[in-house]
């Protein structure tokens, strides 16, 4: 974009505040360094962020057709409806 256009998540004032930033030249790009090079400690800490432990038996994404009544029933209790369907299927299959 070379001119302000509404509807992109920033205001005309935001656009005006940064519009005097010069465009990067090939020399600027050649001198640029990566985030990890400039902030090695921070980059390493981001890589080491714990997150969820890996599962021995991860869930598999699949597609299944269910009646609207079944979906309405499980979604009525709010978030976690897919987990509740999984638990109900395990129970019926004798896996739980």
Coordinates of N, CA, C and O in Angstrom, one line a residue, residues 6-89:
X6 N -8.8 2.6 4.7 CA -9.4 2.1 5.9 C -9.7 0.6 5.8 O -9.8 0.1 4.8
X7 N -9.9 0.1 7.0 CA -10.3 -1.3 7.1 C -9.1 -2.3 7.2 O -9.3 -3.5 7.0
X8 N -7.9 -1.9 7.5 CA -6.8 -2.8 7.6 C -6.3 -2.9 9.0 O -5.2 -3.4 9.3
X9 N -7.0 -2.4 10.0 CA -6.7 -2.6 11.4 C -5.8 -1.4 12.0 O -5.3 -1.6 13.1
X10 N -5.7 -0.4 11.2 CA -5.0 0.8 11.8 C -5.7 2.1 11.3 O -6.5 2.0 10.3
X11 N -5.5 3.1 12.0 CA -6.2 4.4 11.7 C -5.4 5.3 10.8 O -4.2 5.0 10.6
X12 N -6.0 6.3 10.3 CA -5.3 7.3 9.5 C -4.2 7.9 10.3 O -3.1 8.2 9.8
X13 N -4.4 8.2 11.6 CA -3.4 8.7 12.5 C -2.2 7.7 12.6 O -1.1 8.2 12.5
X14 N -2.5 6.4 12.7 CA -1.4 5.4 12.7 C -0.6 5.6 11.4 O 0.7 5.6 11.5
X15 N -1.3 5.6 10.3 CA -0.6 5.7 9.0 C 0.3 7.0 9.0 O 1.4 6.9 8.5
X16 N -0.3 8.1 9.4 CA 0.4 9.4 9.4 C 1.7 9.3 10.3 O 2.7 9.9 10.0
X17 N 1.6 8.6 11.4 CA 2.7 8.6 12.3 C 3.9 7.8 11.8 O 5.0 8.1 12.2
X18 N 3.6 6.9 10.9 CA 4.8 6.1 10.3 C 5.0 6.3 8.8 O 5.9 5.7 8.3
X19 N 4.3 7.2 8.2 CA 4.4 7.4 6.8 C 5.7 7.9 6.4 O 6.1 7.9 5.2
X20 N 6.5 8.5 7.3 CA 7.8 9.1 6.9 C 8.9 8.1 7.0 O 10.1 8.5 6.8
X21 N 8.6 6.9 7.3 CA 9.7 5.9 7.3 C 10.2 5.6 5.9 O 9.5 5.4 5.0
X22 N 11.5 5.7 5.7 CA 12.1 5.5 4.4 C 12.0 4.1 4.0 O 12.1 3.2 4.8
X23 N 11.9 3.8 2.7 CA 11.9 2.5 2.2 C 13.3 1.9 2.3 O 14.3 2.7 2.1
X24 N 13.4 0.6 2.5 CA 14.7 0.0 2.6 C 15.3 -0.1 1.2 O 14.7 -0.4 0.2
X25 N 16.6 0.2 1.2 CA 17.4 0.0 -0.1 C 18.0 -1.4 -0.1 O 18.0 -2.1 0.9
X26 N 18.6 -1.7 -1.2 CA 19.3 -3.0 -1.3 C 20.4 -3.1 -0.2 O 20.7 -4.1 0.4
X27 N 21.1 -1.9 0.0 CA 22.2 -1.9 1.0 C 21.6 -2.1 2.4 O 22.3 -2.8 3.2
X28 N 20.5 -1.5 2.7 CA 19.8 -1.8 4.0 C 19.5 -3.2 4.2 O 19.8 -3.8 5.3
X29 N 19.0 -3.8 3.2 CA 18.6 -5.3 3.3 C 19.9 -6.1 3.4 O 19.9 -7.1 4.2
X30 N 20.9 -5.8 2.8 CA 22.2 -6.5 2.9 C 22.8 -6.4 4.3 O 23.4 -7.4 4.7
X31 N 22.5 -5.3 5.0 CA 23.1 -5.1 6.3 C 22.2 -5.7 7.4 O 22.6 -5.9 8.5
X32 N 21.0 -6.1 7.0 CA 20.0 -6.6 8.0 C 20.5 -7.9 8.6 O 21.2 -8.7 8.0
X33 N 20.1 -8.1 9.9 CA 20.5 -9.3 10.6 C 19.3 -10.0 11.2 O 18.2 -9.3 11.4
X34 N 19.3 -11.3 11.4 CA 18.2 -12.0 11.8 C 17.9 -11.7 13.3 O 18.7 -11.3 14.0
X35 N 16.6 -12.0 13.7 CA 16.2 -11.9 15.1 C 17.1 -12.6 16.0 O 17.6 -12.1 17.0
X36 N 17.4 -13.9 15.6 CA 18.3 -14.8 16.5 C 19.7 -14.2 16.6 O 20.3 -14.4 17.6
X37 N 20.2 -13.6 15.6 CA 21.5 -13.0 15.6 C 21.6 -11.8 16.5 O 22.5 -11.6 17.3
X38 N 20.5 -11.0 16.5 CA 20.5 -9.7 17.3 C 20.1 -10.0 18.7 O 20.6 -9.4 19.6
X39 N 19.2 -10.9 18.9 CA 18.7 -11.3 20.3 C 18.9 -12.8 20.6 O 17.9 -13.5 20.7
X40 N 20.1 -13.3 20.6 CA 20.3 -14.7 20.8 C 19.7 -15.4 22.0 O 19.1 -16.4 22.0
X41 N 19.8 -14.7 23.2 CA 19.2 -15.2 24.4 C 17.7 -15.3 24.3 O 17.1 -16.3 24.7
X42 N 17.0 -14.3 23.8 CA 15.6 -14.3 23.7 C 15.1 -15.3 22.7 O 14.2 -16.0 22.9
X43 N 15.8 -15.4 21.6 CA 15.5 -16.4 20.5 C 15.6 -17.8 21.1 O 14.7 -18.7 20.9
X44 N 16.6 -18.1 21.9 CA 16.8 -19.4 22.5 C 15.7 -19.7 23.5 O 15.1 -20.8 23.6
X45 N 15.3 -18.7 24.3 CA 14.3 -18.9 25.3 C 12.9 -19.2 24.6 O 12.1 -19.9 25.2
X46 N 12.7 -18.6 23.5 CA 11.4 -18.8 22.8 C 11.4 -20.3 22.3 O 10.4 -20.9 22.3
X47 N 12.6 -20.7 21.8 CA 12.6 -22.1 21.3 C 12.4 -23.1 22.4 O 11.9 -24.2 22.2
X48 N 12.8 -22.8 23.6 CA 12.7 -23.7 24.8 C 11.4 -23.6 25.5 O 11.2 -24.3 26.5
X49 N 10.5 -22.8 25.1 CA 9.2 -22.7 25.8 C 8.5 -24.0 25.9 O 8.5 -24.8 25.0
X50 N 8.1 -24.3 27.1 CA 7.7 -25.7 27.4 C 6.5 -26.2 26.6 O 6.7 -27.2 25.8
X51 N 5.3 -25.7 26.6 CA 4.2 -26.2 25.9 C 3.7 -27.5 26.4 O 4.1 -28.0 27.5
X52 N 2.8 -28.2 25.7 CA 2.2 -29.4 26.2 C 3.1 -30.6 25.9 O 3.8 -30.6 24.9
X53 N 3.2 -31.5 26.9 CA 4.1 -32.7 26.7 C 3.5 -33.5 25.5 O 2.3 -33.6 25.2
X54 N 4.4 -34.1 24.8 CA 4.1 -35.0 23.6 C 3.3 -36.2 24.1 O 3.7 -36.8 25.1
X55 N 2.3 -36.6 23.4 CA 1.5 -37.8 23.8 C 2.0 -39.0 23.1 O 2.6 -38.9 22.0
X56 N 2.0 -40.1 23.8 CA 2.4 -41.4 23.2 C 1.4 -41.8 22.1 O 1.8 -42.5 21.2
X57 N 0.1 -41.4 22.3 CA -0.9 -41.8 21.3 C -1.7 -40.5 21.0 O -2.8 -40.3 21.4
X58 N -1.1 -39.6 20.1 CA -1.7 -38.4 19.8 C -3.1 -38.6 19.0 O -3.2 -39.6 18.3
X59 N -4.0 -37.7 19.2 CA -5.2 -37.8 18.5 C -5.0 -37.6 17.0 O -4.0 -36.9 16.6
X60 N -5.8 -38.1 16.2 CA -5.7 -38.1 14.7 C -6.9 -37.3 14.2 O -8.0 -37.5 14.6
X61 N -6.6 -36.3 13.3 CA -7.7 -35.5 12.7 C -8.4 -36.4 11.7 O -7.7 -37.0 10.9
X62 N -9.7 -36.4 11.7 CA -10.5 -37.1 10.8 C -11.8 -36.4 10.5 O -12.1 -35.3 11.1
X63 N -12.6 -36.9 9.6 CA -13.9 -36.3 9.3 C -14.9 -37.3 9.5 O -14.8 -38.5 9.1
X64 N -16.0 -36.9 10.2 CA -17.1 -37.8 10.5 C -18.4 -37.0 10.4 O -18.4 -35.8 10.7
X65 N -19.4 -37.6 9.8 CA -20.7 -37.0 9.7 C -21.5 -37.4 10.9 O -21.7 -38.6 11.1
X66 N -22.1 -36.4 11.6 CA -22.9 -36.6 12.7 C -24.2 -35.9 12.5 O -24.3 -34.9 11.8
X67 N -25.3 -36.4 13.1 CA -26.6 -35.7 13.0 C -26.5 -34.4 13.7 O -25.8 -34.2 14.7
X68 N -27.3 -33.4 13.3 CA -27.4 -32.1 13.9 C -27.8 -32.3 15.4 O -27.3 -31.5 16.3
X69 N -28.7 -33.2 15.7 CA -29.1 -33.4 17.1 C -27.9 -33.8 18.0 O -27.8 -33.3 19.1
X70 N -27.1 -34.7 17.5 CA -25.9 -35.1 18.3 C -25.0 -33.9 18.5 O -24.5 -33.7 19.6
X71 N -24.7 -33.1 17.5 CA -23.9 -32.0 17.6 C -24.5 -31.0 18.6 O -23.8 -30.4 19.5
X72 N -25.8 -30.7 18.5 CA -26.4 -29.8 19.4 C -26.3 -30.2 20.8 O -26.0 -29.4 21.7
X73 N -26.5 -31.5 21.0 CA -26.4 -32.1 22.4 C -25.0 -31.8 23.0 O -24.9 -31.4 24.1
X74 N -24.0 -32.1 22.3 CA -22.6 -32.0 22.8 C -22.2 -30.5 22.9 O -21.5 -30.1 23.8
X75 N -22.6 -29.7 21.9 CA -22.2 -28.3 21.9 C -22.9 -27.5 23.0 O -22.5 -26.4 23.4
X76 N -24.1 -28.0 23.4 CA -24.9 -27.3 24.4 C -24.1 -27.1 25.7 O -24.4 -26.1 26.4
X77 N -23.1 -27.9 26.0 CA -22.4 -27.7 27.3 C -21.1 -26.9 27.0 O -20.3 -26.7 27.9
X78 N -21.0 -26.3 25.9 CA -19.9 -25.3 25.6 C -18.6 -26.0 25.1 O -18.6 -27.1 24.6
X79 N -17.5 -25.2 25.2 CA -16.2 -25.7 24.7 C -15.9 -27.1 25.3 O -16.3 -27.4 26.4
X80 N -15.2 -27.8 24.5 CA -14.8 -29.2 24.9 C -15.7 -30.2 24.3 O -15.6 -31.4 24.6
X81 N -16.6 -29.8 23.4 CA -17.6 -30.8 22.8 C -17.0 -31.9 22.0 O -17.4 -33.0 22.1
X82 N -15.8 -31.6 21.4 CA -15.2 -32.7 20.6 C -14.6 -33.7 21.5 O -14.6 -34.9 21.3
X83 N -14.0 -33.2 22.6 CA -13.4 -34.2 23.6 C -14.5 -35.0 24.2 O -14.4 -36.2 24.4
X84 N -15.7 -34.4 24.5 CA -16.8 -35.2 25.1 C -17.3 -36.2 24.1 O -17.7 -37.3 24.5
X85 N -17.4 -35.9 22.8 CA -17.8 -36.9 21.8 C -16.7 -38.1 21.8 O -17.1 -39.2 21.8
X86 N -15.4 -37.7 21.9 CA -14.4 -38.7 21.9 C -14.6 -39.7 23.1 O -14.5 -40.9 23.0
X87 N -14.9 -39.1 24.3 CA -15.1 -39.9 25.5 C -16.3 -40.8 25.4 O -16.3 -41.9 25.8
X88 N -17.4 -40.2 24.8 CA -18.6 -41.1 24.6 C -18.3 -42.2 23.6 O -18.8 -43.4 23.9
X89 N -17.6 -42.0 22.6 CA -17.2 -43.1 21.6 C -16.3 -44.1 22.3 O -16.5 -45.3 22.1

